[in-house]
Amino acid sequence: MGNKIQMTINTQKEGEALGDLFGIFFEDLNHAADGGLYGELIQNRSFEFDSIDHPSYHALTAWEKVESPGSRMMLSVQCTRPIHHNNPHYLVLEVLETKEGAGIKNLGYNSGITLRQGDAYRFSCFAAHDGRRDLEVEVSLETMVGEVLEQKSICVKDKNWKCYELILVPQATCTEGRLVIKMKDIGRLYLDMVSLFPCQTYKNRINGMRKDIAELLEDLRPKFMRFPGGCLVHDGSLCAEDRDSLYRWKNTIGKVEERPSKRNNWGYNQTLGLGFYEYFLLSEDLGAKPLPVLPAGYDPHHQRKVPLDALDEWIQDALDLIEFANGGVETTWGKKRAELGHAKPFNLEYIGIGNEEVQEGFFERYPYFHKAIKEKYPHIKIINTSGPFAAGSEYDRGWESARTHQSDLVDEHYYQAPEWFLAHHHRYDRFDKEGPKVFLGEYASWGNTWYNALVEASYMIGLERNAPAVGLACYAPMLCNVDYVNWKPDMIWFNNHQVFGTANYYVQKLFMNHQGDVKLDLQVEGLPDKEVQNIPLIGEVTLTPVVNTVALYKDIYIKNEDTGEIITVEAFTMEPTSKEIVLGTVEAKNYTIGMKAKRIDGKRGFMIRFSKKDAANKLNWEIGGWQNMDAVLTEDVNNRNSCLTQRSFSVETEVEYELQLQVRDRHITTFINGEKVNETLHLPVMIEPLYYSASKDLQTGEIILKVINVREESCSAVIDLMNAEGNQIKGNVYYMGGYALEAENSFEQPRLVSPKHSRIEIDKKDLEYIFPGQSITIFRLSVETK
Ligand code: AHR
């Protein structure tokens, strides 16, 4: 332990408002909606699964036949007399012969349907017969091996579609349950929208959310909720009726049986049962401001663009959404909201146009949305985007567009190594508080360990310090079903019956629960020096094979700019299956790497690695990366990648490119054919002695002090609550620490890494505290007179 530190909080010196700083981001990936937060237990309830959603899907995915000896049955999926044209398919179950019944069962998600003894489940379906006879249909909840836990019947009496409902209460608990629907006699049954919901959804809403997951969200107390994605929003065709259309909110409201089924770009089906009305309701139930994101008539993944003269429909969608959320019941869309059950407005304040779009396709469309929205709704805050990169020309273009059009916020996204977050702690210190604000709409360090969470906490102190230049921030992604992983890390993991928050979740929770309303002046003296890991950018230089790409390299050299020494390498052709080639090892501070490169075959480009210490630690210059759209400088630290800077660039076959990369101390610049392409200052990892902030809860008057110690050594501090009236401090301390850096929560140990809470009561003059190494401490204090 070093010197004592003096922390002085001037409790009367209130600073800037922290506003809606910390919130959450919901994207339907990792089966976050269907098979996740959305309470529906039946998979493929309307027989709409299709190979467009996923190559293995078909109309009977997740359904199996149930036959008894001597039964004859025919199953087919038809579409001649649908419930609604948006929901064209339905099941035809024709039993030709049976003694004990025949039918179908649904397998649910994961290992099956979770059924809890004594809980009530709402079964519903649309059914009809062929006009020849009424049909007795048995509905049961069973275990995987056919043990019946509950059974009831419906009598289908109509040849027209009718909705039938039952409440089922299983007699035992099981996590591998099945819903079984059997006809007891011969006949032809039409079936659609077969649904099973726990009656106890979050806030007991019909068509509601899974309670355990939603309650974890509620516990966060987020200020806002961004939805519905992510790439989910902007990947798809331009026609709203297409199966794989971009996300169009109007497809997602109204009766669930009338909502179309869509491809989810993460490789599965989205029923849209969790649609925009439900998102607004959920935001309200969570006490979070809704923050919807709409596509801008542009799909950056496939370069699909709505012609500018056809953009009105898309702009109208945005205007109508605002009316849907905020309009009076006399307005067209406000009336629709009221008809759905919510006459009161949802008080929408924010709207995002585009999700991390880059390139001209987006930037030429954004202004039309901006102008129309501001003209009609000047108080709505519009969010522009700076793409999926932490820096570079597209990132700069996003900010430039935001400044030009006076966007209220700019959505930044980055997923980086923990070390990047440490190195970039001061990223927002020089951001302009007057211009557009940062909306850090997606960020995470790669991993769910205590180390990741601790580093994220230190970074969040920087976000708080820089509010209001940083206006909003949310970790991403939020939810992941362990059996359907598209992306990790994630904040909350679940299966069909369990859920746990990661270490990152508990950090987010601490910051949201204890955000405070305004900053308080906090002066700290006696801090030890910063710890700077100034590792030079030296090491091997290599050429690495690129997937599906054959390239010819020639005139290769590495020049040591300190000594003038030059290494040259013979020309060679690199196949995707070739081994990585080491061009040389650099020990100098200043050096230049150059070559000519030509793609002979394939779809991508070239990969030069430098400052390579070992396979897991290196810098990379990739030309023609990700769908051959970028030239990026990235870094791997312990195999965790960070984008340092990016620029749009595509490699063409049979074109020779002159590539040059210059390292001048920590300054890296790249050139293609003599033109500067990337430039970055590589920041060394720097660990501050402590990361801290102070704020005040204006309602309770409580003083909040957050202190993060990322270092191994503990730090002792005297804390002075200056100008606070009274002599006695009372309050709460929330503490995380004492875990191994690699510790993670799991289903078995869901709260291994989670805050501990204690009470504090102490004479004001005696407030001293030891912040243990690698810890997070949050004080929430009041001062009174004893
Ligand atoms: O959060 C996962 C994905 O990362 C989001 O869909 C996208 O916006 C980003 O690229």
Coordinates of N, CA and C in Angstrom, one line a residue, residues 43 55 76 80 97 134 136 159 185 213 238 242 245 287 289 366 376 423 430 455 506 579 582 611 662 701:
Q43 N -42.1 -23.5 -30.2 CA -41.2 -23.1 -31.4 C -42.0 -23.4 -32.7
P55 N -31.1 -22.8 -43.4 CA -31.2 -23.9 -44.4 C -31.8 -25.2 -43.9
S76 N -50.0 -32.5 -43.2 CA -49.4 -31.7 -44.3 C -49.5 -30.2 -43.9
T80 N -54.1 -22.8 -48.5 CA -55.2 -22.4 -49.3 C -56.3 -21.6 -48.5
E97 N -57.5 -43.5 -39.1 CA -57.8 -44.6 -38.2 C -57.1 -44.4 -36.9
D134 N -67.7 -32.5 -35.7 CA -66.9 -31.9 -34.6 C -65.8 -32.8 -34.2
E136 N -63.0 -33.8 -31.2 CA -62.5 -33.8 -29.8 C -61.0 -33.8 -29.9
K159 N -66.2 -25.0 -38.9 CA -65.3 -25.2 -40.1 C -64.5 -23.9 -40.4
D185 N -60.3 -39.2 -32.4 CA -61.1 -40.0 -33.4 C -60.7 -39.6 -34.8
I213 N -36.1 -13.5 -16.8 CA -35.1 -12.6 -17.6 C -35.5 -11.2 -17.5
L238 N -35.4 -4.8 -49.6 CA -36.0 -3.4 -49.4 C -37.6 -3.5 -49.5
D242 N -41.3 -8.9 -48.3 CA -40.4 -10.0 -48.5 C -40.1 -10.7 -47.1
S245 N -37.1 -9.2 -45.4 CA -37.0 -7.8 -45.6 C -36.2 -7.2 -44.4
G287 N -39.3 1.0 -16.7 CA -39.0 2.4 -16.4 C -37.9 3.0 -17.2
K289 N -36.6 4.7 -20.9 CA -37.1 5.4 -22.1 C -36.9 4.6 -23.4
Y366 N -29.5 9.7 -44.9 CA -29.8 10.2 -43.6 C -30.4 11.6 -43.6
K376 N -41.3 18.1 -38.4 CA -42.5 17.7 -37.8 C -42.4 17.6 -36.3
A423 N -6.3 1.6 -22.5 CA -5.4 2.6 -23.2 C -6.3 3.8 -23.6
R430 N -11.8 14.9 -24.8 CA -11.7 16.2 -25.6 C -13.0 16.3 -26.5
V455 N -12.4 -3.8 -16.0 CA -11.9 -2.9 -17.0 C -13.1 -2.0 -17.5
Y506 N -23.3 -7.3 -13.6 CA -23.3 -6.7 -12.3 C -22.6 -5.3 -12.2
K579 N 1.4 -21.6 -45.6 CA 1.7 -21.3 -44.2 C 2.0 -19.8 -44.2
V582 N 7.2 -15.6 -42.6 CA 7.9 -14.5 -41.8 C 8.8 -13.7 -42.7
S611 N 4.8 -6.2 -35.6 CA 5.0 -6.2 -34.2 C 4.4 -7.5 -33.6
Q662 N 4.2 2.4 -42.5 CA 5.3 3.0 -41.7 C 5.0 3.0 -40.2
G701 N -31.0 13.1 -2.1 CA -29.9 13.9 -1.6 C -28.6 13.1 -1.3

